[in-house]
Short mmCIF file of C-alpha atoms and ligand atoms in Angstrom, two decimals:
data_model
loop_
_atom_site.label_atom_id
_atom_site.label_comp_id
_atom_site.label_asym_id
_atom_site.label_seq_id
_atom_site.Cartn_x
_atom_site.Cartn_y
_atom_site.Cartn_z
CA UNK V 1 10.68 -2.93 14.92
CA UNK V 2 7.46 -4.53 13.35
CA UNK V 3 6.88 -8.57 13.75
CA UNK V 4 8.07 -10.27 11.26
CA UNK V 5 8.92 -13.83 9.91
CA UNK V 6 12.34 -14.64 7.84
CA UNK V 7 13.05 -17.33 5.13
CA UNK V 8 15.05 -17.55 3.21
CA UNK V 9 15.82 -21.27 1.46
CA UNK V 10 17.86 -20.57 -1.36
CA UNK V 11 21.62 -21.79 -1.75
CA UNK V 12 23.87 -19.62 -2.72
CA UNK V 13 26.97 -21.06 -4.38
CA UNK V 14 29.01 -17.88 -4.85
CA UNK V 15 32.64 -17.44 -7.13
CA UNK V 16 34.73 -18.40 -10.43
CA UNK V 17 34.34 -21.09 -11.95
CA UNK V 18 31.03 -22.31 -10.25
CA UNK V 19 29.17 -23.26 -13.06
CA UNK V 20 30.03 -27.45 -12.85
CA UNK V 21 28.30 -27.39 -9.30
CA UNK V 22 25.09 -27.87 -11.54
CA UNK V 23 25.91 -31.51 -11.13
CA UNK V 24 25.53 -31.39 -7.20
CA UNK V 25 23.02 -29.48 -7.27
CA UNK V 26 20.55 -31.06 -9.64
CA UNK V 27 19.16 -34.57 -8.89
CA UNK V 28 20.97 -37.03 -11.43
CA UNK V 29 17.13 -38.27 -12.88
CA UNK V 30 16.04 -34.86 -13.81
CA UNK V 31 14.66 -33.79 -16.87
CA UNK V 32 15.97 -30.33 -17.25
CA UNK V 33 14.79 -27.62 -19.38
CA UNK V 34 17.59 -25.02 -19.44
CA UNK V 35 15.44 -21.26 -19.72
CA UNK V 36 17.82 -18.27 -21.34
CA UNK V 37 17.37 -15.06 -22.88
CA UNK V 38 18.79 -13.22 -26.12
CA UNK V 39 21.85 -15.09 -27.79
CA UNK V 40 24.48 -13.96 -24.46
CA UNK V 41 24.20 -16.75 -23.07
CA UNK V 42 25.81 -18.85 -26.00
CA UNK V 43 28.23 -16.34 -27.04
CA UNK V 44 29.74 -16.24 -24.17
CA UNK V 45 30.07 -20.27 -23.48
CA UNK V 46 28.01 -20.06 -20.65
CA UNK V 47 25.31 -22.34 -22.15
CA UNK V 48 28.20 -24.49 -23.65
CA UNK V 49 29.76 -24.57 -19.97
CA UNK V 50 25.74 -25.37 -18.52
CA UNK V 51 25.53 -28.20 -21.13
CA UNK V 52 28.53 -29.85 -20.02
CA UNK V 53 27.85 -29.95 -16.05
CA UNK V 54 24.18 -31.44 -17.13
CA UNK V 55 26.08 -34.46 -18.59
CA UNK V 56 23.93 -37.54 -19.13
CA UNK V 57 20.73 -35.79 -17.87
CA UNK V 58 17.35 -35.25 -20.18
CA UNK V 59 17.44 -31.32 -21.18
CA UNK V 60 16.28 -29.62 -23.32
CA UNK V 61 16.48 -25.66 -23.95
CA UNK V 62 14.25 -22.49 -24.27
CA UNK V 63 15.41 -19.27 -25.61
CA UNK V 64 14.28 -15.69 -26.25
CA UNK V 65 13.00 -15.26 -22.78
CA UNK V 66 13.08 -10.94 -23.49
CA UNK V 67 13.52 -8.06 -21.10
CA UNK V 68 10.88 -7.57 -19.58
CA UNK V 69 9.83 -10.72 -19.66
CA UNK V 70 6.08 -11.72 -21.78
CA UNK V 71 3.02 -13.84 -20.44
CA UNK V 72 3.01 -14.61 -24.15
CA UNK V 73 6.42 -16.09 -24.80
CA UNK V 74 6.13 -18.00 -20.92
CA UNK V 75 2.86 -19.51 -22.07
CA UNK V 76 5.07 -20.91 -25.05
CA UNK V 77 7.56 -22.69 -22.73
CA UNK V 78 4.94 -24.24 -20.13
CA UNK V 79 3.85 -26.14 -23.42
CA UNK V 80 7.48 -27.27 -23.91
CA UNK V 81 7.26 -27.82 -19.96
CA UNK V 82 4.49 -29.77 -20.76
CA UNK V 83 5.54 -31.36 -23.87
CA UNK V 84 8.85 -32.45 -22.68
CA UNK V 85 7.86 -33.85 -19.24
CA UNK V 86 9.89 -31.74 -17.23
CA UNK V 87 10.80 -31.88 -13.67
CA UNK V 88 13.15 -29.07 -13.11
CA UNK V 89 13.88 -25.74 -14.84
CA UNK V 90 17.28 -24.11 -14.90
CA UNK V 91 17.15 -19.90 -15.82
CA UNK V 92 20.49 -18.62 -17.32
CA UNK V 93 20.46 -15.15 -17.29
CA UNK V 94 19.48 -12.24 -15.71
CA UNK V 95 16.46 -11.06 -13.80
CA UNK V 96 14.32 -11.64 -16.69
CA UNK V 97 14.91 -15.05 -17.10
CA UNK V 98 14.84 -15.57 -13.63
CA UNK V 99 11.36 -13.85 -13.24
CA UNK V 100 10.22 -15.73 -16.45
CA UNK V 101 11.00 -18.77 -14.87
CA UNK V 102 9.46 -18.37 -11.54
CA UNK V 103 6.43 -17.69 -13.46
CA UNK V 104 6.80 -21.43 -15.89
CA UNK V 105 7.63 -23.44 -12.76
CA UNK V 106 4.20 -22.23 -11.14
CA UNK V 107 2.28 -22.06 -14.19
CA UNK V 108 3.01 -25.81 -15.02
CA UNK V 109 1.62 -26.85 -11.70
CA UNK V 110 -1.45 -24.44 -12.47
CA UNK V 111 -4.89 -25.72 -12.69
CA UNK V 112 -6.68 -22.76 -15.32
CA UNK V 113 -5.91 -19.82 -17.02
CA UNK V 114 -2.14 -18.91 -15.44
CA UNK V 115 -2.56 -15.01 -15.63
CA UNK V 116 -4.26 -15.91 -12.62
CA UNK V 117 -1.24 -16.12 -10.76
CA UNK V 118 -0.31 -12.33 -12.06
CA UNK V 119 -4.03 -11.23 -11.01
CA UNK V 120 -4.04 -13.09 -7.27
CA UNK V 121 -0.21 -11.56 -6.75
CA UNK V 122 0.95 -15.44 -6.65
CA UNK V 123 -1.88 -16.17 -4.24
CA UNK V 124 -3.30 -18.49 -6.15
CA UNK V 125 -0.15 -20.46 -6.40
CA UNK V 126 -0.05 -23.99 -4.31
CA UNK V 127 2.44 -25.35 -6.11
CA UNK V 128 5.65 -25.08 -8.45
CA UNK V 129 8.40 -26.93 -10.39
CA UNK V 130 11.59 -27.26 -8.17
CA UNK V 131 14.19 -24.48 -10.51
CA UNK V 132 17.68 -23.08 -10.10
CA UNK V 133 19.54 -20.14 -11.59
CA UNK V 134 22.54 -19.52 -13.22
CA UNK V 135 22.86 -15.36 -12.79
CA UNK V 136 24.67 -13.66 -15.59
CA UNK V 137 23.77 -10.45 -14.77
CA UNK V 138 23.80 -8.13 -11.41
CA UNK V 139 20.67 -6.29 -10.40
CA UNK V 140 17.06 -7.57 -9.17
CA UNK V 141 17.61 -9.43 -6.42
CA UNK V 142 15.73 -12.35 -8.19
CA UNK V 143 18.18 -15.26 -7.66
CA UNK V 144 17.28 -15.37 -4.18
CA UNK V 145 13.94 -14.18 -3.57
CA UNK V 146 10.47 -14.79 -4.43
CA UNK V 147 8.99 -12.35 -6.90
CA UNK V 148 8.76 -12.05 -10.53
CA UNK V 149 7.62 -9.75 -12.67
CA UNK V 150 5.23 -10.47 -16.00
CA UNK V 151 4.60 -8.41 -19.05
CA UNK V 152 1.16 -9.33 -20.27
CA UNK V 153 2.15 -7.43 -24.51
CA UNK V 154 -1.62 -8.13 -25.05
CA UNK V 155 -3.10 -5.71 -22.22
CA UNK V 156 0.00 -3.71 -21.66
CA UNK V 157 0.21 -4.81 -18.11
CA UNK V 158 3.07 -5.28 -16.10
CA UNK V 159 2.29 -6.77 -12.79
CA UNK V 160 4.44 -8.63 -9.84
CA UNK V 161 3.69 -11.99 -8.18
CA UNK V 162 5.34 -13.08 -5.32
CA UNK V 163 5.17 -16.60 -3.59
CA UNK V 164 7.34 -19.02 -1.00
CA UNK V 165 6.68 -21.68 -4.02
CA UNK V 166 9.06 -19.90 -6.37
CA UNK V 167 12.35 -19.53 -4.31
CA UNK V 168 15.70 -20.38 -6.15
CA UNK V 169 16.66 -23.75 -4.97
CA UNK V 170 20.12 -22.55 -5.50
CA UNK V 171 21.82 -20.01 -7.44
CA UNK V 172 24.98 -20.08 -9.24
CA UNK V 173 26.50 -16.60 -9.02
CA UNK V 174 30.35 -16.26 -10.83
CA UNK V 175 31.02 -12.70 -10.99
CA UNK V 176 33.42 -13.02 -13.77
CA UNK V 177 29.86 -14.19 -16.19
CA UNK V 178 29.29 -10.32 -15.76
CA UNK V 179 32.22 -9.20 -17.69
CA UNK V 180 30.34 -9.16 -21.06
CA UNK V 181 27.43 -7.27 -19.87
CA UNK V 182 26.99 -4.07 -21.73
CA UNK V 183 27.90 -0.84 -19.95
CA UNK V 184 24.25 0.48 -20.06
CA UNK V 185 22.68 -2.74 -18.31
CA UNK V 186 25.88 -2.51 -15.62
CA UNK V 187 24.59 0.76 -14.81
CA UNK V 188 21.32 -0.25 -14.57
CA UNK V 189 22.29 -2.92 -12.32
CA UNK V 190 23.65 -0.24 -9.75
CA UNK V 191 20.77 1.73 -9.86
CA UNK V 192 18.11 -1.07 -9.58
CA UNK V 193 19.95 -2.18 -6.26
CA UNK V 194 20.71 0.99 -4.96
CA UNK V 195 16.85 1.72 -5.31
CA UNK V 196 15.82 -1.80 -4.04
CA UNK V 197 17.56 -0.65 -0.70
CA UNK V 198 15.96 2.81 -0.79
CA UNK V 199 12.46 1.20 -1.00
CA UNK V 200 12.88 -0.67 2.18
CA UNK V 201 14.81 1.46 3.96
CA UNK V 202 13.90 5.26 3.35
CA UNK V 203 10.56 4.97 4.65
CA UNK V 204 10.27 6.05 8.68
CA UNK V 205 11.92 4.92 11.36
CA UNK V 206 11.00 1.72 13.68
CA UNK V 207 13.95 1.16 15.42
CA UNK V 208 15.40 -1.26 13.49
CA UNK V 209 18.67 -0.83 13.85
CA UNK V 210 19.91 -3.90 12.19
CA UNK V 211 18.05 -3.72 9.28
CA UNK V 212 18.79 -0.16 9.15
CA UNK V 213 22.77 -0.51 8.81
CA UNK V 214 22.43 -3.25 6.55
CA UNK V 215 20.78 -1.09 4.52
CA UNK V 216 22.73 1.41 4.78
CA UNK V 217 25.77 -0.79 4.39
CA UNK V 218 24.85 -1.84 1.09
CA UNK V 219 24.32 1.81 -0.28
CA UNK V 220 27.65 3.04 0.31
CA UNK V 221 28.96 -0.20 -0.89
CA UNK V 222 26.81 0.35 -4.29
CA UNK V 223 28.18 4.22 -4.18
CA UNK V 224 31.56 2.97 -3.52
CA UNK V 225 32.11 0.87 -6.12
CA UNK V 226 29.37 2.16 -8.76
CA UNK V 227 31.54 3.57 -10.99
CA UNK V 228 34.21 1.03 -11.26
CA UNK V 229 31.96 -1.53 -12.19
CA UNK V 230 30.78 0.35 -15.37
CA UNK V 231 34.48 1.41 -16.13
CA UNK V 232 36.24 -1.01 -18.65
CA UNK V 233 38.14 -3.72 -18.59
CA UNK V 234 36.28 -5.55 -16.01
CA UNK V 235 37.70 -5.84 -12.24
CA UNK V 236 36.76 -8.86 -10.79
CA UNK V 237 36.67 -7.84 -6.98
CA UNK V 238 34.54 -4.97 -7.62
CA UNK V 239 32.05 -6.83 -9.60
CA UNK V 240 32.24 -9.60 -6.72
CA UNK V 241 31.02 -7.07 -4.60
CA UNK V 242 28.17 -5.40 -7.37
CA UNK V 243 26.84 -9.14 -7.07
CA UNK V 244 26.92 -9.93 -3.83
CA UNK V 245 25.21 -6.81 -2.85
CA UNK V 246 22.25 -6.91 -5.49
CA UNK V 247 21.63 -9.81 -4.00
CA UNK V 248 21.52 -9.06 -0.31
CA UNK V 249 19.26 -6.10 -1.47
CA UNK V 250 16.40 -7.75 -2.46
CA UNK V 251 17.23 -10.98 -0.67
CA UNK V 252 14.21 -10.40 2.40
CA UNK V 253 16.93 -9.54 4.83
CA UNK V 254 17.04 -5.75 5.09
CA UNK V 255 13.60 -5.70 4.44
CA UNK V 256 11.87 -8.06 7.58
CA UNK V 257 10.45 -5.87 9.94
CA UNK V 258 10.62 -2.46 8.63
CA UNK V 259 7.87 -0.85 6.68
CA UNK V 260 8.34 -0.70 2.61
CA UNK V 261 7.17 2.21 -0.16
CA UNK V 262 7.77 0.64 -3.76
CA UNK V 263 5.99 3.41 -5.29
CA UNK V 264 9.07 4.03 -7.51
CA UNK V 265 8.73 0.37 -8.94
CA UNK V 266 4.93 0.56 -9.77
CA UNK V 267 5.24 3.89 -11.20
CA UNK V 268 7.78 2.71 -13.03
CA UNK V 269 6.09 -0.41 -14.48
CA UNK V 270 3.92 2.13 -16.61
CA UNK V 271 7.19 3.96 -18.19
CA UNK V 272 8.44 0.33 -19.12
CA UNK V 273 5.12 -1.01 -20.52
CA UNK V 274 4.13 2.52 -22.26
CA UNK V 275 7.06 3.81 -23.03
CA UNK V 276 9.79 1.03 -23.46
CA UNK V 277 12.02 2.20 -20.94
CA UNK V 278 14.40 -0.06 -19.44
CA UNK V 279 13.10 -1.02 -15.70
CA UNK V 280 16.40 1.06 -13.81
CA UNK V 281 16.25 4.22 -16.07
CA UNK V 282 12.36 4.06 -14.86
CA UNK V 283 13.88 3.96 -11.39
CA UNK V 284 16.43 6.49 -12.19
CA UNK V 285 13.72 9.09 -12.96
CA UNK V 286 11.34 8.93 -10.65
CA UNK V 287 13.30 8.36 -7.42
CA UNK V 288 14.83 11.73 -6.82
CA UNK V 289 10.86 13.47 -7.50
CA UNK V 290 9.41 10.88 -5.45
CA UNK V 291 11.72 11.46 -2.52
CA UNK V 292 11.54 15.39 -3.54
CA UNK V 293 7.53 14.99 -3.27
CA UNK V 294 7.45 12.72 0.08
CA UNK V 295 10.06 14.27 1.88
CA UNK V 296 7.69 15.24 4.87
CA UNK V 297 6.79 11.65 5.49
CA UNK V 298 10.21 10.72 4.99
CA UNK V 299 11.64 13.62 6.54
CA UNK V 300 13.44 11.60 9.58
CA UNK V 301 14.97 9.15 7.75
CA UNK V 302 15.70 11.40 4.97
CA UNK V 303 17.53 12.73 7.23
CA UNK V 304 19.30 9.64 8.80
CA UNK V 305 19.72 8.74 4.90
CA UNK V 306 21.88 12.66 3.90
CA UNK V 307 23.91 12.10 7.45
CA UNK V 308 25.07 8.37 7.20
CA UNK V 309 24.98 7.55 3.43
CA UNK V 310 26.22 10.88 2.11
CA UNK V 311 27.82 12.45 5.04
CA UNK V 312 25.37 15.83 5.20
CA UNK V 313 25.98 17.54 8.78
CA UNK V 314 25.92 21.12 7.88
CA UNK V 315 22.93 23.18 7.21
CA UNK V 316 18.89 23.16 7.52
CA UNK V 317 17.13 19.80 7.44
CA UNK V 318 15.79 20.85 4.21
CA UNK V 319 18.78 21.97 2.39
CA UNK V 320 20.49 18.68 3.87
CA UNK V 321 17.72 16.22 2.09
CA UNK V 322 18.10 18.70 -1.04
CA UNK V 323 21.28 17.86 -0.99
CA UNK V 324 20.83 14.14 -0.51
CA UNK V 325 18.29 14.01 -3.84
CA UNK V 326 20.85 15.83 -5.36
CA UNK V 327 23.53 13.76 -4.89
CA UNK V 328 21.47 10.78 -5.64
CA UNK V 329 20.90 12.20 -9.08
CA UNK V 330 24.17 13.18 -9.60
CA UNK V 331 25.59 9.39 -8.70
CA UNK V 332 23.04 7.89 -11.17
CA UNK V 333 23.57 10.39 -13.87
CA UNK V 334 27.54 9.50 -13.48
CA UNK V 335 27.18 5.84 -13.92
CA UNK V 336 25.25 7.17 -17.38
CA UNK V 337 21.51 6.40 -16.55
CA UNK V 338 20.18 9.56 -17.35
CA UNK V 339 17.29 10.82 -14.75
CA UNK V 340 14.63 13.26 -16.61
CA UNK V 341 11.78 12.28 -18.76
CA UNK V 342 12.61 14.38 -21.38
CA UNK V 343 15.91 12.50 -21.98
CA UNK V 344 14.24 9.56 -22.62
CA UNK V 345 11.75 11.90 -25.31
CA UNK V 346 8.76 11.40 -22.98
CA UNK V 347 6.88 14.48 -22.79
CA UNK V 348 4.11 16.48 -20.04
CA UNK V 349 1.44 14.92 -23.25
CA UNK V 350 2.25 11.87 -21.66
CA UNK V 351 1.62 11.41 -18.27
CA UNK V 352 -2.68 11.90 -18.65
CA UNK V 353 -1.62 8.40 -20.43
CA UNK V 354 0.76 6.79 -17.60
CA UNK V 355 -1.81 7.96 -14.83
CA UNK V 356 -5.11 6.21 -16.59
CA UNK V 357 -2.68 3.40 -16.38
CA UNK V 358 -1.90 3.49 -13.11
CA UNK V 359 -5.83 3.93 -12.47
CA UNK V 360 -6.23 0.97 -14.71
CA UNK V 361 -4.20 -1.02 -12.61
CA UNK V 362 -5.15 -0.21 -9.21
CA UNK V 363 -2.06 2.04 -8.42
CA UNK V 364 -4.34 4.72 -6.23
CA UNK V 365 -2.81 4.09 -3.00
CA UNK V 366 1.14 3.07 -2.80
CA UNK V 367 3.90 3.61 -0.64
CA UNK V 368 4.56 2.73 3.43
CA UNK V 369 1.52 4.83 4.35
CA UNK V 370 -0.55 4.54 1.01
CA UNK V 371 -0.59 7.90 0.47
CA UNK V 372 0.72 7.87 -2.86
CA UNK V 373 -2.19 8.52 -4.76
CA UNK V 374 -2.83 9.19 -8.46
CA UNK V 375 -2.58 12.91 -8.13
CA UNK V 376 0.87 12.30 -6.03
CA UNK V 377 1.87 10.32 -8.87
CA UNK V 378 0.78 12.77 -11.32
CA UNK V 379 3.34 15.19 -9.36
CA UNK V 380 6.32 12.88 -9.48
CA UNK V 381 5.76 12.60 -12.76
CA UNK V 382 5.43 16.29 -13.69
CA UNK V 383 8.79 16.94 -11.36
CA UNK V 384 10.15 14.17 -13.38
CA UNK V 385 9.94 15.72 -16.82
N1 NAD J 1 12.30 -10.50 -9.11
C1 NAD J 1 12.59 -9.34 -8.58
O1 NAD J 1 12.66 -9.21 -7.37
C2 NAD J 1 12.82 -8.18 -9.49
C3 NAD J 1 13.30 -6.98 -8.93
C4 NAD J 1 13.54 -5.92 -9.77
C5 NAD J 1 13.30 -6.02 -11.11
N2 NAD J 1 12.80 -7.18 -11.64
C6 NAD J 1 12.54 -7.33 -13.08
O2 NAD J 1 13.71 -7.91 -13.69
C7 NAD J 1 13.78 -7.46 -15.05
C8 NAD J 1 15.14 -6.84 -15.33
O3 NAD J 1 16.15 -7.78 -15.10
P1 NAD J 1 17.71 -7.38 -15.22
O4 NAD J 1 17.89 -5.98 -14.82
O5 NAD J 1 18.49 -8.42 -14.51
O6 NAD J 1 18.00 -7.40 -16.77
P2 NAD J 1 17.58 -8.45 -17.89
O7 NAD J 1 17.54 -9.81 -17.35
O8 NAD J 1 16.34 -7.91 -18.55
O9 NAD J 1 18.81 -8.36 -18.90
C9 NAD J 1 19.09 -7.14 -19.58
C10 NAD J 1 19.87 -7.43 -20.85
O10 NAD J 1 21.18 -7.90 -20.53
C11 NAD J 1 21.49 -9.06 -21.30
N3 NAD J 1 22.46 -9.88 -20.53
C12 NAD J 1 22.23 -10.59 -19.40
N4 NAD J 1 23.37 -11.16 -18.98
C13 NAD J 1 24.34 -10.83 -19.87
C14 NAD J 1 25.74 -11.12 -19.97
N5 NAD J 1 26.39 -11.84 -19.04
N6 NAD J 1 26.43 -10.60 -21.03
C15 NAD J 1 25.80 -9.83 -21.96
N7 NAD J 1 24.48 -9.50 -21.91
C16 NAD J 1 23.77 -10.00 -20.87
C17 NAD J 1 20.14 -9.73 -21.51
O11 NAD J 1 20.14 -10.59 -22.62
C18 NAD J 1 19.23 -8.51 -21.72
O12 NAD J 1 19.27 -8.09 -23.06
C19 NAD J 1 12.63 -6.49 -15.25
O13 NAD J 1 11.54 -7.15 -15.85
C20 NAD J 1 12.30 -6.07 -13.85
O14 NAD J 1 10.97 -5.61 -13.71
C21 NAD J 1 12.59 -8.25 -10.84
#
């Protein structure tokens, strides 16, 4: 097992009808500025319900955080930030909002031009506005860890920060707010977990055994209950478990002490930014080629991966990880994210494009031994199409 050092400060207040908490959990002097997304949020009550636990405390609101969130639109609410005199930020949404917070509560404490954070990877960050999270939607991990991700519209960059300033405080997660998410973003929930584990876990072995089950753990949880939590009307235990399981995927847990690829993700950044995709069907794509493409790297714990996750004895080693990429396909495909490049209209004209990008952005060397270079990349991408 490698050294490694675990935090992990963020509350979790977990169930139904978890919403009025807010009143614990937020100091009774605070001026709040409640951070939310598209019009969900108010159509479904939450807001109304977020409102109400506030009670006599200063807030005020900002909306139209998008997917994907924009440098552009956060710049707009560290004025309000400003404006307003806040002291503490609440996100209610999804990972976007979440993310898009992270990035106001540091860039209201930031001396200079913020995109600074984006271009230091949150190094530059010393401080940040205390925030919590109401999660309304299952997938990144974000309500209890300490990345975000920015889209700067301008330059067509999408680029990750990451710093112990921007932990949750706490984080609200009721299940049952999942029940009006679409069935395309509950899909892409399952897949952006499922790969979140796969990034930290399918990589080569250290002996960490732990970490390993865990990991391993949460993928046949995801596979278990995958297609029940896309399936109508909504079932409240199997959602429970969708959340609880994003969460612990992206948490820090599974991944202290073990090394971890994200190639997948930063290739994937350029199919969101370029070509609009949404960030799992990026995910959905590219995993199976960029397992396909690695697997002698990855061979032993592609192997570990087809025996304990999907239950592969019989055959060669090869035709046993073919089998595993193909059944990772096939589960994705079944909860309806659909896994070539060409379903999504993209192309072989367009990946010249998505590797200058990746050049652009400094993408030459990725993955657990940073030997994912452009031309690997350029291979994915072709095995993608
Ligand atoms: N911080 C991290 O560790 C991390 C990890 C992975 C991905 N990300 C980033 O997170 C973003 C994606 O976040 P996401 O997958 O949570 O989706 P999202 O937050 O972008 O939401 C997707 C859509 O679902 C809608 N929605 C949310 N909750 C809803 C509800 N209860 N009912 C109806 N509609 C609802 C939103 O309005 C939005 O239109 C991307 O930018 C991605 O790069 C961050």
């Amino acid at each position: 097992m490698l050294n490694f050092q675990f935090h992990n400060p963020t509350r979790i207040v977990f169930g139904k009808d978890t919403v009025p908490a807010l009143d614990e959990l937020i100091p009774g002097d605070a001026r709040v500025l409640i951070l939310y997304g598209g019009q969900s949020a108010e159509r479904t009550g939450t807001l109304a319900e977020v409102r109400k636990a506030l009670g006599d405390r200063a807030h005020y609101e900002f909306g139209g955080i998008e997917p994907n969130p924009s440098f552009e639109t956060l710049t707009q609410a560290v004025e309000q930030v400003r404006f307003h005199n806040i002291d503490y930020l609440l996100a209610v949404g999804g990972g976007s909002v979440i993310d898009g917070t992270k990035f106001v509560a540091a860039a209201a404490k930031f001396v200079g031009d913020s995109w600074q954070i984006l271009e230091t990877v949150g190094g530059a960050v010393r401080d940040a506005l205390p925030f919590g999270a109401v999660l309304t939607l299952s997938a990144t991990g974000s309500e209890m860890n300490f990345n975000a991700v920015v889209t700067r519209k301008a330059t067509q960059t999408k680029a990750l920060f990451a710093s112990p300033h921007v932990f949750p405080q706490f984080s609200i997660l009721d299940p049952s707010k999942t029940f009006t998410v679409p069935a395309r973003q509950l899909a892409n929930g399952v897949v952006d977990a499922f790969t979140h584990v796969v990034e930290q876990y399918l990589t080569y072995p250290v002996d960490a055994r732990v970490q390993d089950r865990f990991a391993e753990g949460l993928l046949q949880t995801l596979i278990e209950i995958g297609p029940t939590v896309v399936s109508q009307p909504p079932d409240y235990q199997s959602r429970a478990n969708m959340m609880w399981a994003a969460t612990m995927a992206l948490n820090g847990l599974i991944g202290a002490g073990v090394p971890q690829d994200w190639a997948t993700h930063l290739v994937g950044h350029e199919l969101t930014v370029l070509h609009g995709l949404d960030h799992a069907q990026t995910l959905a794509i590219l995993l199976p080629s960029m397992l396909d493409a690695r697997r002698d790297g990855k061979r032993a714990k592609l192997l570990q991966y087809a025996e304990r996750v999907w239950h592969i004895t019989a055959d060669s080693e090869d035709e046993r990880i073919d089998l595993a990429i193909e059944k990772t396909r096939a589960f994705f495909e079944d909860l309806g994210v659909k896994t070539r490049l060409s379903d999504y209209g993209i192309q072989a004209e367009a990946i010249d494009g998505l590797v200058e990008q990746l050049g652009l952005h400094g993408m030459t060397r990725l993955g657990e031994r940073q030997d994912v270079t452009l031309e690997v990349s350029r291979t994915v991408l072709e095995a993608s199409l």
